Amino acid sequence: MGGTFGMRCGLPAVLLCLAALLCANLLLYLYLDALYQDTNPLSAHTQCPLRHFKVGTMTTCTPWLQCPEIRAEVRRVKLIGQGAVKKVYLSEWRGQKVALSVLSSEQYTDDFLHGLSMLRALQSTHVVTLVGECEEDGTFVTEYHPLGSALTLDATLTQDQYRWRNSWQTRLQLAIDYVAFLAYLHSSPVGIRVMCDSNDLHKTLSQFLLTSDMHLLANDLDALPEVERGQGGVKCGHHELTGDFVAPEQLWPYGEDVQFSDEAMPGYDEKTDIWKVPDVTRFLLGNVLGSDVIHFHLFQIYTECKRKEPRMRPAALEVLRVYRSVYDSMIESQSQRVRDML
């Protein structure tokens, strides 16, 4: 009798505990939903007037630094990156960490100035913040992001402080950031631009910075030629390109028996960037739980991106719409499963 009474009294308590657990899970999912729904995060670019910046712990916007300020106030700390065109130094300016880019060799002056002009013209939520410039010294300053390029993604997400972010939500958001930049680049304020420093996966990923809140920002803009319709397209460099990563139209079309000639090589357009989207996406998604489902939902757009005929590939904006739609449907499906548990 006493045992039966105890069971009757204990059962509601168990049900209350289960209900509380389910409510806690629901609140967690709703929090994650709100956290990940922001696919176009607020940035300092939208908070400051044109030709102004705000980075780090700054609370007010400041005009871009000019030569005298860069020379007197930007202090180099250590070398953190080096390429053919420029060297990059972790530096300090009035207590803020910044990145100072310095021209490596005068033979690359044109590339350096092109990159600076693109950085200046393309300031937006998709591009690293410009802090200052000094053309006559061959230097410019940008916001510092300690995680470095997108190449560090997998290593970063194994760290204790970021392991909780190693989810399909984070990784699909990074893919959305990548495609959103292409959509912006292909209809930019300075014309249709092509990512020419993207001849392999490693090089492509190195063009983007990984932010501490897990977004991608375009950073290296040294090779963004403009596509002018009816002018024969662009060419990414003067040497023959090879491999499966580059688009078919970027390969020498006249066979091995004909020696490569830059003059004879046909030009191409922004659809070369679209060909590479599936490969970059596969890297960004990794092998987390849910990535296989995302690949399944993206299979059709992958197929369209890989069409050999460039004009048959979708525009970057169309790809972006599909990616965002998949993200939203995955979030809704996840929320529905939680509601069904209640």
Tab-separated table of C-alpha atoms in Angstrom:
chain	number	residue	atom	x	y	z
A	1	MET	CA	0.000	0.000	0.000
A	2	GLY	CA	2.771	2.410	1.068
A	3	GLY	CA	4.778	1.422	-2.062
A	4	THR	CA	1.826	2.140	-4.340
A	5	PHE	CA	1.283	5.507	-2.657
A	6	GLY	CA	4.999	6.338	-3.077
A	7	MET	CA	4.844	5.479	-6.765
A	8	ARG	CA	1.796	7.707	-7.219
A	9	CYS	CA	3.550	10.605	-5.481
A	10	GLY	CA	6.822	10.074	-7.332
A	11	LEU	CA	5.324	9.872	-10.815
A	12	PRO	CA	4.218	13.548	-11.040
A	13	ALA	CA	7.668	14.602	-9.828
A	14	VAL	CA	9.279	12.616	-12.642
A	15	LEU	CA	6.906	14.128	-15.169
A	16	LEU	CA	7.684	17.605	-13.854
A	17	CYS	CA	11.414	16.924	-14.227
A	18	LEU	CA	10.941	15.699	-17.797
A	19	ALA	CA	8.824	18.726	-18.640
A	20	ALA	CA	11.452	21.042	-17.157
A	21	LEU	CA	14.162	19.281	-19.155
A	22	LEU	CA	12.184	19.608	-22.381
A	23	CYS	CA	11.534	23.296	-21.671
A	24	ALA	CA	15.211	23.849	-21.047
A	25	ASN	CA	16.032	22.157	-24.356
A	26	LEU	CA	13.446	24.268	-26.137
A	27	LEU	CA	14.898	27.458	-24.698
A	28	LEU	CA	18.371	26.325	-25.764
A	29	TYR	CA	17.198	25.642	-29.310
A	30	LEU	CA	15.358	28.955	-29.468
A	31	TYR	CA	18.536	30.683	-28.312
A	32	LEU	CA	20.600	28.902	-30.950
A	33	ASP	CA	17.960	29.701	-33.535
A	34	ALA	CA	18.178	33.400	-32.717
A	35	LEU	CA	21.955	33.223	-32.586
A	36	TYR	CA	22.321	31.640	-36.007
A	37	GLN	CA	19.502	33.406	-37.832
A	38	ASP	CA	21.659	36.524	-38.268
A	39	THR	CA	23.200	35.781	-41.653
A	40	ASN	CA	24.245	39.397	-42.201
A	41	PRO	CA	25.839	40.502	-38.910
A	42	LEU	CA	26.107	44.150	-37.910
A	43	SER	CA	29.569	45.421	-38.645
A	44	ALA	CA	31.655	48.491	-37.937
A	45	HIS	CA	31.179	49.365	-41.611
A	46	THR	CA	27.481	50.028	-40.999
A	47	GLN	CA	28.167	51.964	-37.799
A	48	CYS	CA	30.678	54.464	-39.163
A	49	PRO	CA	30.466	57.132	-41.896
A	50	LEU	CA	32.353	56.766	-45.167
A	51	ARG	CA	36.153	56.788	-44.769
A	52	HIS	CA	35.894	56.251	-41.010
A	53	PHE	CA	36.583	53.167	-38.887
A	54	LYS	CA	35.979	51.640	-35.460
A	55	VAL	CA	37.863	48.510	-34.352
A	56	GLY	CA	38.595	46.585	-31.164
A	57	THR	CA	37.418	48.386	-28.039
A	58	MET	CA	36.812	51.722	-29.776
A	59	THR	CA	33.460	53.349	-28.991
A	60	THR	CA	33.568	56.164	-31.537
A	61	CYS	CA	34.394	56.305	-35.243
A	62	THR	CA	37.664	57.869	-36.407
A	63	PRO	CA	38.712	59.047	-39.885
A	64	TRP	CA	41.059	56.732	-41.746
A	65	LEU	CA	44.661	57.183	-40.652
A	66	GLN	CA	46.898	59.044	-43.094
A	67	CYS	CA	50.677	58.924	-43.663
A	68	PRO	CA	51.772	61.125	-40.716
A	69	GLU	CA	49.619	59.153	-38.249
A	70	ILE	CA	50.697	55.757	-39.574
A	71	ARG	CA	54.375	56.731	-39.402
A	72	ALA	CA	54.135	58.204	-35.902
A	73	GLU	CA	51.525	56.058	-34.154
A	74	VAL	CA	51.432	52.547	-35.688
A	75	ARG	CA	54.047	50.385	-33.955
A	76	ARG	CA	55.091	47.060	-35.473
A	77	VAL	CA	55.039	44.118	-33.069
A	78	LYS	CA	55.827	41.047	-35.174
A	79	LEU	CA	55.620	39.638	-38.700
A	80	ILE	CA	52.500	37.474	-39.099
A	81	GLY	CA	52.304	36.969	-42.860
A	82	GLN	CA	54.333	37.332	-46.019
A	83	GLY	CA	53.616	36.935	-49.715
A	84	ALA	CA	55.054	38.093	-53.005
A	85	VAL	CA	53.197	41.409	-52.859
A	86	LYS	CA	53.278	42.401	-49.191
A	87	LYS	CA	54.378	41.623	-45.657
A	88	VAL	CA	51.863	41.832	-42.825
A	89	TYR	CA	52.762	42.840	-39.285
A	90	LEU	CA	50.733	42.591	-36.106
A	91	SER	CA	50.917	46.185	-34.923
A	92	GLU	CA	49.584	48.463	-32.218
A	93	TRP	CA	47.802	51.796	-32.573
A	94	ARG	CA	46.633	53.648	-29.454
A	95	GLY	CA	46.157	50.395	-27.560
A	96	GLN	CA	44.342	48.662	-30.435
A	97	LYS	CA	45.759	45.674	-32.287
A	98	VAL	CA	45.856	46.293	-36.042
A	99	ALA	CA	47.444	44.687	-39.108
A	100	LEU	CA	50.019	46.732	-41.016
A	101	SER	CA	50.584	45.679	-44.647
A	102	VAL	CA	53.858	46.756	-46.256
A	103	LEU	CA	54.837	46.479	-49.929
A	104	SER	CA	57.407	43.666	-50.275
A	105	SER	CA	59.050	44.753	-53.523
A	106	GLU	CA	58.658	47.682	-55.897
A	107	GLN	CA	58.113	45.262	-58.775
A	108	TYR	CA	54.727	44.481	-57.235
A	109	THR	CA	53.710	48.095	-56.688
A	110	ASP	CA	50.857	47.886	-59.208
A	111	ASP	CA	49.405	44.789	-57.509
A	112	PHE	CA	49.746	46.398	-54.085
A	113	LEU	CA	48.025	49.612	-55.160
A	114	HIS	CA	45.295	47.640	-56.928
A	115	GLY	CA	44.631	45.711	-53.720
A	116	LEU	CA	44.504	48.932	-51.731
A	117	SER	CA	42.128	50.561	-54.224
A	118	MET	CA	39.830	47.497	-54.043
A	119	LEU	CA	39.964	47.492	-50.252
A	120	ARG	CA	39.045	51.170	-50.255
A	121	ALA	CA	36.218	50.791	-52.801
A	122	LEU	CA	34.703	47.560	-51.460
A	123	GLN	CA	34.391	48.474	-47.771
A	124	SER	CA	31.275	46.620	-46.596
A	125	THR	CA	30.131	43.872	-44.246
A	126	HIS	CA	31.944	41.390	-46.530
A	127	VAL	CA	35.426	42.951	-46.393
A	128	VAL	CA	37.972	43.562	-43.621
A	129	THR	CA	37.860	47.066	-42.134
A	130	LEU	CA	40.348	49.556	-43.543
A	131	VAL	CA	41.983	51.609	-40.769
A	132	GLY	CA	44.377	53.773	-42.750
A	133	GLU	CA	46.545	54.099	-45.863
A	134	CYS	CA	49.775	55.671	-47.052
A	135	GLU	CA	50.394	55.058	-50.738
A	136	GLU	CA	53.683	56.948	-50.829
A	137	ASP	CA	55.168	54.610	-48.192
A	138	GLY	CA	53.556	51.476	-49.646
A	139	THR	CA	51.583	50.735	-46.461
A	140	PHE	CA	48.027	50.360	-45.276
A	141	VAL	CA	46.412	49.346	-41.982
A	142	THR	CA	43.434	47.048	-41.418
A	143	GLU	CA	41.555	45.523	-38.512
A	144	TYR	CA	43.425	42.628	-36.862
A	145	HIS	CA	41.752	39.217	-36.597
A	146	PRO	CA	43.796	36.852	-34.407
A	147	LEU	CA	42.441	33.601	-35.886
A	148	GLY	CA	44.067	34.347	-39.227
A	149	SER	CA	42.835	33.013	-42.544
A	150	ALA	CA	40.054	30.512	-43.220
A	151	LEU	CA	42.782	27.864	-43.505
A	152	THR	CA	42.796	27.720	-39.687
A	153	LEU	CA	39.112	26.723	-39.487
A	154	ASP	CA	39.446	23.046	-38.527
A	155	ALA	CA	42.275	23.701	-36.069
A	156	THR	CA	40.356	26.594	-34.496
A	157	LEU	CA	37.195	24.562	-33.984
A	158	THR	CA	39.125	21.910	-32.038
A	159	GLN	CA	40.128	24.493	-29.418
A	160	ASP	CA	38.183	24.381	-26.152
A	161	GLN	CA	36.807	27.899	-26.476
A	162	TYR	CA	35.468	27.274	-29.993
A	163	ARG	CA	34.559	23.574	-29.878
A	164	TRP	CA	30.923	24.374	-29.104
A	165	ARG	CA	30.782	26.299	-32.396
A	166	ASN	CA	31.802	23.245	-34.432
A	167	SER	CA	28.300	22.664	-35.763
A	168	TRP	CA	26.518	22.633	-39.084
A	169	GLN	CA	25.060	26.049	-38.200
A	170	THR	CA	28.476	27.682	-37.868
A	171	ARG	CA	29.927	25.965	-40.903
A	172	LEU	CA	26.976	26.615	-43.209
A	173	GLN	CA	27.033	30.269	-42.106
A	174	LEU	CA	30.684	30.449	-43.215
A	175	ALA	CA	29.695	29.049	-46.616
A	176	ILE	CA	26.934	31.670	-46.802
A	177	ASP	CA	29.501	34.381	-46.003
A	178	TYR	CA	31.721	33.117	-48.831
A	179	VAL	CA	28.916	33.077	-51.412
A	180	ALA	CA	27.606	36.440	-50.162
A	181	PHE	CA	31.011	37.965	-50.862
A	182	LEU	CA	30.958	36.554	-54.410
A	183	ALA	CA	27.482	37.994	-54.945
A	184	TYR	CA	28.741	41.386	-53.756
A	185	LEU	CA	31.893	41.131	-55.866
A	186	HIS	CA	29.929	40.292	-59.024
A	187	SER	CA	27.785	43.417	-58.677
A	188	SER	CA	30.166	45.674	-56.788
A	189	PRO	CA	30.313	49.498	-56.781
A	190	VAL	CA	33.368	49.202	-59.043
A	191	GLY	CA	31.944	46.758	-61.578
A	192	ILE	CA	31.906	42.991	-62.006
A	193	ARG	CA	35.040	41.641	-60.347
A	194	VAL	CA	36.596	38.158	-60.479
A	195	MET	CA	38.604	36.438	-57.733
A	196	CYS	CA	41.801	35.657	-59.623
A	197	ASP	CA	43.811	34.525	-56.573
A	198	SER	CA	41.731	31.344	-56.432
A	199	ASN	CA	43.567	28.808	-58.561
A	200	ASP	CA	43.472	26.152	-55.849
A	201	LEU	CA	41.558	25.569	-52.612
A	202	HIS	CA	44.438	26.604	-50.345
A	203	LYS	CA	44.959	29.887	-52.177
A	204	THR	CA	41.227	30.643	-52.177
A	205	LEU	CA	40.838	30.082	-48.434
A	206	SER	CA	43.895	32.233	-47.733
A	207	GLN	CA	42.045	35.233	-49.195
A	208	PHE	CA	39.577	35.247	-46.277
A	209	LEU	CA	39.955	35.998	-42.580
A	210	LEU	CA	38.153	33.985	-39.901
A	211	THR	CA	36.645	36.270	-37.272
A	212	SER	CA	36.304	35.410	-33.593
A	213	ASP	CA	32.513	35.274	-33.959
A	214	MET	CA	32.903	32.740	-36.791
A	215	HIS	CA	32.337	34.728	-39.950
A	216	LEU	CA	34.435	35.158	-43.085
A	217	LEU	CA	35.788	38.495	-44.295
A	218	ALA	CA	37.533	38.993	-47.629
A	219	ASN	CA	41.016	40.278	-46.923
A	220	ASP	CA	43.418	39.855	-49.844
A	221	LEU	CA	42.100	41.871	-52.791
A	222	ASP	CA	45.283	42.150	-54.874
A	223	ALA	CA	43.852	40.340	-57.919
A	224	LEU	CA	40.284	41.393	-58.730
A	225	PRO	CA	40.165	42.274	-62.450
A	226	GLU	CA	37.008	43.812	-63.860
A	227	VAL	CA	34.821	42.031	-66.398
A	228	GLU	CA	33.705	44.451	-69.079
A	229	ARG	CA	30.969	42.920	-71.204
A	230	GLY	CA	31.913	42.571	-74.843
A	231	GLN	CA	35.635	43.093	-74.162
A	232	GLY	CA	36.763	39.458	-74.249
A	233	GLY	CA	36.765	38.749	-70.536
A	234	VAL	CA	39.672	38.608	-68.085
A	235	LYS	CA	42.645	36.299	-67.572
A	236	CYS	CA	44.016	35.351	-64.176
A	237	GLY	CA	47.723	35.842	-64.742
A	238	HIS	CA	49.885	35.215	-67.782
A	239	HIS	CA	50.755	31.564	-67.166
A	240	GLU	CA	48.915	28.355	-67.946
A	241	LEU	CA	46.501	27.148	-65.269
A	242	THR	CA	45.972	23.447	-64.567
A	243	GLY	CA	43.969	21.182	-62.262
A	244	ASP	CA	40.342	20.354	-61.508
A	245	PHE	CA	39.787	23.243	-59.112
A	246	VAL	CA	39.919	25.961	-61.768
A	247	ALA	CA	36.994	26.262	-64.172
A	248	PRO	CA	37.208	24.473	-67.557
A	249	GLU	CA	37.356	27.781	-69.455
A	250	GLN	CA	40.500	28.694	-67.493
A	251	LEU	CA	42.358	25.721	-68.967
A	252	TRP	CA	44.354	25.873	-72.204
A	253	PRO	CA	41.783	24.825	-74.826
A	254	TYR	CA	44.043	23.805	-77.714
A	255	GLY	CA	45.519	20.565	-76.425
A	256	GLU	CA	48.967	19.398	-75.357
A	257	ASP	CA	50.352	19.518	-78.878
A	258	VAL	CA	49.962	23.303	-79.005
A	259	GLN	CA	52.293	25.323	-76.788
A	260	PHE	CA	50.571	27.650	-74.333
A	261	SER	CA	50.439	31.277	-75.386
A	262	ASP	CA	49.025	34.049	-73.221
A	263	GLU	CA	47.991	35.990	-76.320
A	264	ALA	CA	46.056	33.022	-77.720
A	265	MET	CA	44.417	32.116	-74.412
A	266	PRO	CA	40.715	33.140	-74.415
A	267	GLY	CA	39.383	35.311	-71.599
A	268	TYR	CA	36.577	34.393	-69.209
A	269	ASP	CA	34.218	36.017	-66.716
A	270	GLU	CA	32.911	35.842	-63.144
A	271	LYS	CA	31.355	32.418	-63.692
A	272	THR	CA	34.803	30.935	-62.955
A	273	ASP	CA	34.111	31.821	-59.298
A	274	ILE	CA	30.827	29.899	-59.403
A	275	TRP	CA	32.564	26.696	-60.585
A	276	LYS	CA	34.628	26.694	-57.366
A	277	VAL	CA	31.746	27.180	-54.923
A	278	PRO	CA	31.013	23.452	-54.275
A	279	ASP	CA	34.670	22.680	-53.506
A	280	VAL	CA	35.014	25.578	-51.067
A	281	THR	CA	31.675	24.677	-49.461
A	282	ARG	CA	32.739	21.065	-48.886
A	283	PHE	CA	35.808	22.250	-47.006
A	284	LEU	CA	33.851	24.742	-44.912
A	285	LEU	CA	31.156	22.218	-43.977
A	286	GLY	CA	33.646	19.556	-42.909
A	287	ASN	CA	32.245	16.335	-41.424
A	288	VAL	CA	30.076	17.583	-38.578
A	289	LEU	CA	26.675	16.125	-37.735
A	290	GLY	CA	24.203	17.406	-40.315
A	291	SER	CA	26.733	18.223	-43.044
A	292	ASP	CA	25.640	15.189	-45.087
A	293	VAL	CA	22.035	16.454	-45.004
A	294	ILE	CA	23.182	19.885	-46.168
A	295	HIS	CA	25.158	18.381	-49.055
A	296	PHE	CA	22.025	16.467	-50.046
A	297	HIS	CA	19.959	19.677	-50.107
A	298	LEU	CA	22.698	21.482	-52.059
A	299	PHE	CA	23.262	18.688	-54.576
A	300	GLN	CA	21.227	20.353	-57.332
A	301	ILE	CA	22.922	23.745	-56.999
A	302	TYR	CA	26.322	21.990	-56.869
A	303	THR	CA	25.459	20.337	-60.172
A	304	GLU	CA	24.461	23.662	-61.713
A	305	CYS	CA	27.665	25.329	-60.477
A	306	LYS	CA	29.724	22.603	-62.163
A	307	ARG	CA	28.186	22.966	-65.624
A	308	LYS	CA	30.956	23.124	-68.201
A	309	GLU	CA	29.262	25.911	-70.130
A	310	PRO	CA	29.846	29.073	-68.048
A	311	ARG	CA	26.645	30.839	-69.088
A	312	MET	CA	24.624	27.863	-67.827
A	313	ARG	CA	25.916	28.252	-64.282
A	314	PRO	CA	23.775	30.229	-61.825
A	315	ALA	CA	24.659	33.731	-60.688
A	316	ALA	CA	26.194	34.071	-57.230
A	317	LEU	CA	23.018	35.753	-55.947
A	318	GLU	CA	20.977	32.719	-56.999
A	319	VAL	CA	23.409	30.390	-55.205
A	320	LEU	CA	23.172	32.600	-52.128
A	321	ARG	CA	19.370	32.367	-52.117
A	322	VAL	CA	19.584	28.561	-52.194
A	323	TYR	CA	22.140	28.456	-49.367
A	324	ARG	CA	20.033	30.729	-47.180
A	325	SER	CA	16.915	28.707	-47.963
A	326	VAL	CA	18.665	25.481	-46.912
A	327	TYR	CA	19.870	27.153	-43.712
A	328	ASP	CA	16.369	28.368	-42.854
A	329	SER	CA	14.770	24.989	-43.599
A	330	MET	CA	17.346	23.177	-41.455
A	331	ILE	CA	16.681	25.552	-38.549
A	332	GLU	CA	12.910	25.124	-38.955
A	333	SER	CA	13.239	21.338	-39.100
A	334	GLN	CA	15.335	21.367	-35.935
A	335	SER	CA	12.832	23.603	-34.121
A	336	GLN	CA	9.941	21.399	-35.251
A	337	ARG	CA	11.617	18.301	-33.812
A	338	VAL	CA	11.889	20.059	-30.448
A	339	ARG	CA	8.241	21.142	-30.567
A	340	ASP	CA	7.205	17.562	-31.348
A	341	MET	CA	8.981	16.402	-28.183
A	342	LEU	CA	6.818	18.641	-25.992
